[in-house]
Amino acid sequence: MRYEISKEPIQIQAVIDKVVEREAGAITTFIGTVRELTNGKKTLFLIYEAYEAMAVKKLAQIGAEIEERWKGSKVAITHRIGRLEITDVAVVIAVSTPHRADAYEANRYAIERIKEIVPIWKKEHWEDGEEWIGNQLETVSYPSGKPEGEDVHE
Amino acid sequence: MNKVLMFAHLRDAVGQESLDIAASGKTVAELKAMLMEKYDLPKLDTVMTAINEEFAGEDEIIRDGDVIAFIPPVSGG
């Protein structure tokens, strides 16, 4: 299982171990953590929620996109859901490739794609309230009802 | 019948994780309009739709038994 949604704290080394290859010359690891301050506002904790079955499929799709685009790459992604405290690890992405430049690029691609197509939502809890991020702000819109853009693979 | 799954602020608005609705023959856009009328939902323009765990366009026609999910702008990572 290289693509997982976990209710437990993520074991970073376990994610890395999934992409170890004899052919690999580089492994990049991205660790997304819960930040205390967003635009000056203090977060107390976060709740992540996922449409789990679909989220796992979309994580696997991202991995397949990467393995197609960066030859010889191998990807593993675990995203945590539930209540996360400040500094907790929300997501770990490990990518191995034969050469380092590809490992950096592919890992960056993975996190950007997660933010586009993986059904996971974050609810911020502050001292004075709470809000699902990415909703009423309407900073993202999907006029056709699904993600847009040339690199959105169906 | 169809199961319609709600997430994030939509779940809060509806007060339930899912609704059982007969939606076969309707397009995604028609289902959205119907739900907005029936429930006090925030507008669904910025909400993506998945049918059976794959993203679907507004014109896609729903068949009996399809599982529909409304997917507000995602914020993972």
Coordinates of C-alpha atoms in Angstrom, one line a residue:
Chain A
M1 CA 0.0 0.0 0.0
R2 CA 2.0 3.0 -1.2
Y3 CA -1.0 5.4 -1.0
E4 CA -2.7 5.7 2.3
I5 CA -5.1 7.7 4.4
S6 CA -4.2 7.2 8.1
K7 CA -6.0 8.1 11.3
E8 CA -2.8 7.5 13.2
P9 CA 0.4 9.6 13.4
I10 CA 2.5 9.0 10.2
Q11 CA 5.6 6.9 10.5
I12 CA 7.9 8.9 8.2
Q13 CA 10.5 6.2 7.8
A14 CA 7.9 3.7 6.8
V15 CA 6.8 5.9 3.9
I16 CA 10.4 6.4 2.8
D17 CA 11.1 2.6 3.0
K18 CA 8.4 2.0 0.4
V19 CA 10.3 3.9 -2.4
V20 CA 13.8 2.4 -1.7
E21 CA 15.1 0.9 -5.0
R22 CA 18.5 -0.3 -6.1
E23 CA 18.2 1.9 -9.1
A24 CA 17.5 5.0 -7.1
G25 CA 20.2 7.7 -6.6
A26 CA 17.9 10.1 -4.7
I27 CA 14.9 10.1 -2.4
T28 CA 13.2 13.3 -1.6
T29 CA 10.8 13.5 1.3
F30 CA 8.2 16.2 1.8
I31 CA 6.7 16.5 5.2
G32 CA 3.7 18.8 5.5
T33 CA 3.1 20.0 9.1
V34 CA 0.4 21.9 10.9
R35 CA 1.4 25.6 11.2
E36 CA 0.4 27.8 14.1
L37 CA 0.0 31.1 12.3
T38 CA -1.9 31.7 9.0
N39 CA -2.0 35.3 7.9
G40 CA -1.4 36.4 11.5
K41 CA -4.3 34.2 12.9
K42 CA -3.5 31.7 15.5
T43 CA -4.6 28.1 14.8
L44 CA -5.4 26.0 17.9
F45 CA -5.7 22.7 16.0
L46 CA -7.0 21.3 12.7
I47 CA -9.4 18.6 11.7
Y48 CA -8.8 16.8 8.4
E49 CA -11.6 14.9 6.8
A50 CA -11.4 12.8 3.6
Y51 CA -13.5 10.9 1.2
E52 CA -11.3 8.0 1.9
A53 CA -11.9 5.6 -0.9
M54 CA -11.6 8.3 -3.5
A55 CA -8.7 10.0 -1.9
V56 CA -6.6 6.8 -2.0
K57 CA -7.5 6.4 -5.7
K58 CA -6.5 10.0 -6.4
L59 CA -3.2 9.6 -4.5
A60 CA -2.5 6.6 -6.6
Q61 CA -3.4 8.5 -9.8
I62 CA -0.8 11.2 -8.8
G63 CA 1.8 8.5 -8.3
A64 CA 1.0 7.0 -11.7
E65 CA 1.3 10.4 -13.3
I66 CA 4.7 10.9 -11.7
E67 CA 5.9 7.5 -12.7
E68 CA 4.8 8.2 -16.3
R69 CA 6.4 11.6 -16.4
W70 CA 9.7 11.0 -14.5
K71 CA 11.1 7.7 -15.7
G72 CA 12.3 5.3 -13.1
S73 CA 10.5 7.1 -10.3
K74 CA 8.7 5.5 -7.4
V75 CA 6.2 7.3 -5.2
A76 CA 4.6 6.8 -1.7
I77 CA 2.1 9.1 -0.1
T78 CA 0.4 9.0 3.3
H79 CA -2.0 11.7 4.4
R80 CA -3.3 11.8 8.0
I81 CA -6.9 12.7 8.9
G82 CA -8.6 13.4 12.2
R83 CA -7.5 16.0 14.8
L84 CA -4.0 17.3 14.4
E85 CA -2.2 19.6 16.8
I86 CA 0.3 22.3 15.9
T87 CA 3.6 20.7 14.5
D88 CA 1.9 17.4 13.8
V89 CA 2.7 15.8 10.4
A90 CA -0.3 15.9 8.0
V91 CA 1.3 14.5 4.9
V92 CA 4.4 12.6 3.9
I93 CA 5.5 12.2 0.3
A94 CA 8.5 10.2 -0.7
V95 CA 9.8 10.0 -4.2
S96 CA 12.8 8.1 -5.4
T97 CA 14.4 8.5 -8.8
P98 CA 17.7 7.6 -10.4
H99 CA 18.9 11.3 -10.3
R100 CA 18.3 14.1 -7.8
A101 CA 16.8 16.8 -10.0
D102 CA 13.8 14.6 -10.9
A103 CA 13.2 13.6 -7.3
Y104 CA 12.8 17.2 -6.3
E105 CA 10.6 18.1 -9.2
A106 CA 8.4 15.1 -8.9
N107 CA 7.9 15.6 -5.2
R108 CA 6.8 19.2 -5.8
Y109 CA 4.4 18.0 -8.4
A110 CA 2.9 15.5 -6.0
I111 CA 2.0 18.1 -3.3
E112 CA 0.6 20.6 -5.9
R113 CA -1.6 17.9 -7.3
I114 CA -2.8 16.8 -3.9
K115 CA -4.1 20.4 -3.4
E116 CA -6.0 20.2 -6.7
I117 CA -7.6 16.8 -6.9
V118 CA -7.5 14.8 -3.7
P119 CA -10.7 14.9 -1.7
I120 CA -9.3 16.0 1.7
W121 CA -10.5 19.0 3.6
K122 CA -9.1 20.9 6.5
K123 CA -11.1 22.7 9.2
E124 CA -9.2 25.3 11.0
H125 CA -10.1 25.9 14.6
W126 CA -9.1 29.3 16.1
E127 CA -9.8 30.9 19.5
D128 CA -12.7 32.8 18.0
G129 CA -14.2 30.3 15.6
E130 CA -13.7 27.6 13.0
E131 CA -13.9 27.3 9.2
W132 CA -13.5 24.8 6.4
I133 CA -10.6 26.1 4.4
G134 CA -11.1 26.5 0.7
N135 CA -14.9 26.9 0.9
Q136 CA -16.6 30.2 1.3
L137 CA -13.5 32.0 0.4
E138 CA -14.2 30.9 -3.1
T139 CA -10.6 31.3 -4.1
V140 CA -11.0 28.1 -6.2
S141 CA -13.9 27.6 -8.6
Y142 CA -14.8 24.7 -10.8
P143 CA -17.2 26.0 -13.4
S144 CA -17.5 22.7 -15.1
G145 CA -18.0 20.8 -11.8
K146 CA -14.6 19.1 -12.0
P147 CA -10.9 20.2 -11.9
E148 CA -9.7 22.2 -14.9
G149 CA -6.4 22.6 -16.6
E150 CA -4.3 20.8 -19.2
D151 CA -2.5 18.7 -16.6
V152 CA -5.6 17.4 -14.9
H153 CA -5.7 13.8 -15.9
E154 CA -9.0 12.0 -16.0
Chain B
M1 CA -32.0 5.2 -5.6
N2 CA -28.8 7.1 -5.3
K3 CA -26.6 7.9 -2.3
V4 CA -25.4 11.5 -2.2
L5 CA -22.3 12.0 0.0
M6 CA -21.6 15.4 1.6
F7 CA -18.3 16.6 2.9
A8 CA -16.8 19.5 4.8
H9 CA -19.1 22.6 5.0
L10 CA -21.8 20.8 3.0
R11 CA -22.1 18.1 5.6
D12 CA -22.4 20.7 8.3
A13 CA -25.1 22.5 6.3
V14 CA -27.1 19.3 5.7
G15 CA -26.4 17.9 9.1
Q16 CA -26.0 14.4 7.6
E17 CA -23.2 12.5 6.0
S18 CA -25.3 11.3 3.1
L19 CA -28.8 11.6 1.6
D20 CA -30.8 8.9 -0.3
I21 CA -32.3 10.5 -3.3
A22 CA -33.8 9.2 -6.6
A23 CA -31.6 11.1 -9.1
S24 CA -31.4 8.7 -12.0
G25 CA -31.9 10.4 -15.4
K26 CA -30.9 13.8 -14.0
T27 CA -27.7 15.6 -14.8
V28 CA -25.3 16.6 -12.1
A29 CA -26.4 20.2 -12.6
E30 CA -30.1 19.3 -12.2
L31 CA -29.3 17.4 -9.0
K32 CA -27.4 20.3 -7.6
A33 CA -30.3 22.7 -8.4
M34 CA -32.8 20.2 -6.8
L35 CA -30.7 20.0 -3.6
M36 CA -30.2 23.7 -3.3
E37 CA -33.9 24.2 -3.5
K38 CA -34.7 21.4 -0.9
Y39 CA -31.9 22.1 1.6
D40 CA -30.5 25.4 2.8
L41 CA -27.2 24.8 1.1
P42 CA -24.5 27.2 0.3
K43 CA -24.3 27.6 -3.4
L44 CA -22.8 24.7 -5.2
D45 CA -21.0 26.5 -8.1
T46 CA -17.6 25.9 -6.7
V47 CA -18.3 22.4 -5.7
M48 CA -16.9 19.5 -7.8
T49 CA -18.9 16.3 -8.2
A50 CA -17.7 12.7 -8.3
I51 CA -19.8 9.8 -9.6
N52 CA -18.6 6.5 -8.3
E53 CA -15.3 8.1 -7.0
E54 CA -14.4 9.7 -10.4
F55 CA -14.8 13.4 -11.1
A56 CA -17.8 14.1 -13.3
G57 CA -18.9 17.2 -15.3
E58 CA -22.1 19.1 -14.8
D59 CA -23.8 17.5 -17.9
E60 CA -23.1 14.0 -16.9
I61 CA -26.3 11.9 -16.4
I62 CA -26.8 10.0 -13.2
R63 CA -27.8 6.3 -13.4
D64 CA -29.7 4.3 -10.8
G65 CA -27.3 3.1 -8.1
D66 CA -24.6 5.7 -8.8
V67 CA -22.9 7.1 -5.7
I68 CA -22.7 10.9 -6.0
A69 CA -20.3 12.9 -3.9
F70 CA -20.2 16.7 -3.7
I71 CA -16.6 17.8 -3.3
P72 CA -16.0 21.3 -2.1
P73 CA -12.6 22.9 -3.0
V74 CA -10.1 20.5 -1.5
S75 CA -7.5 21.6 1.1
G76 CA -5.3 18.7 1.8
G77 CA -1.5 18.8 2.2

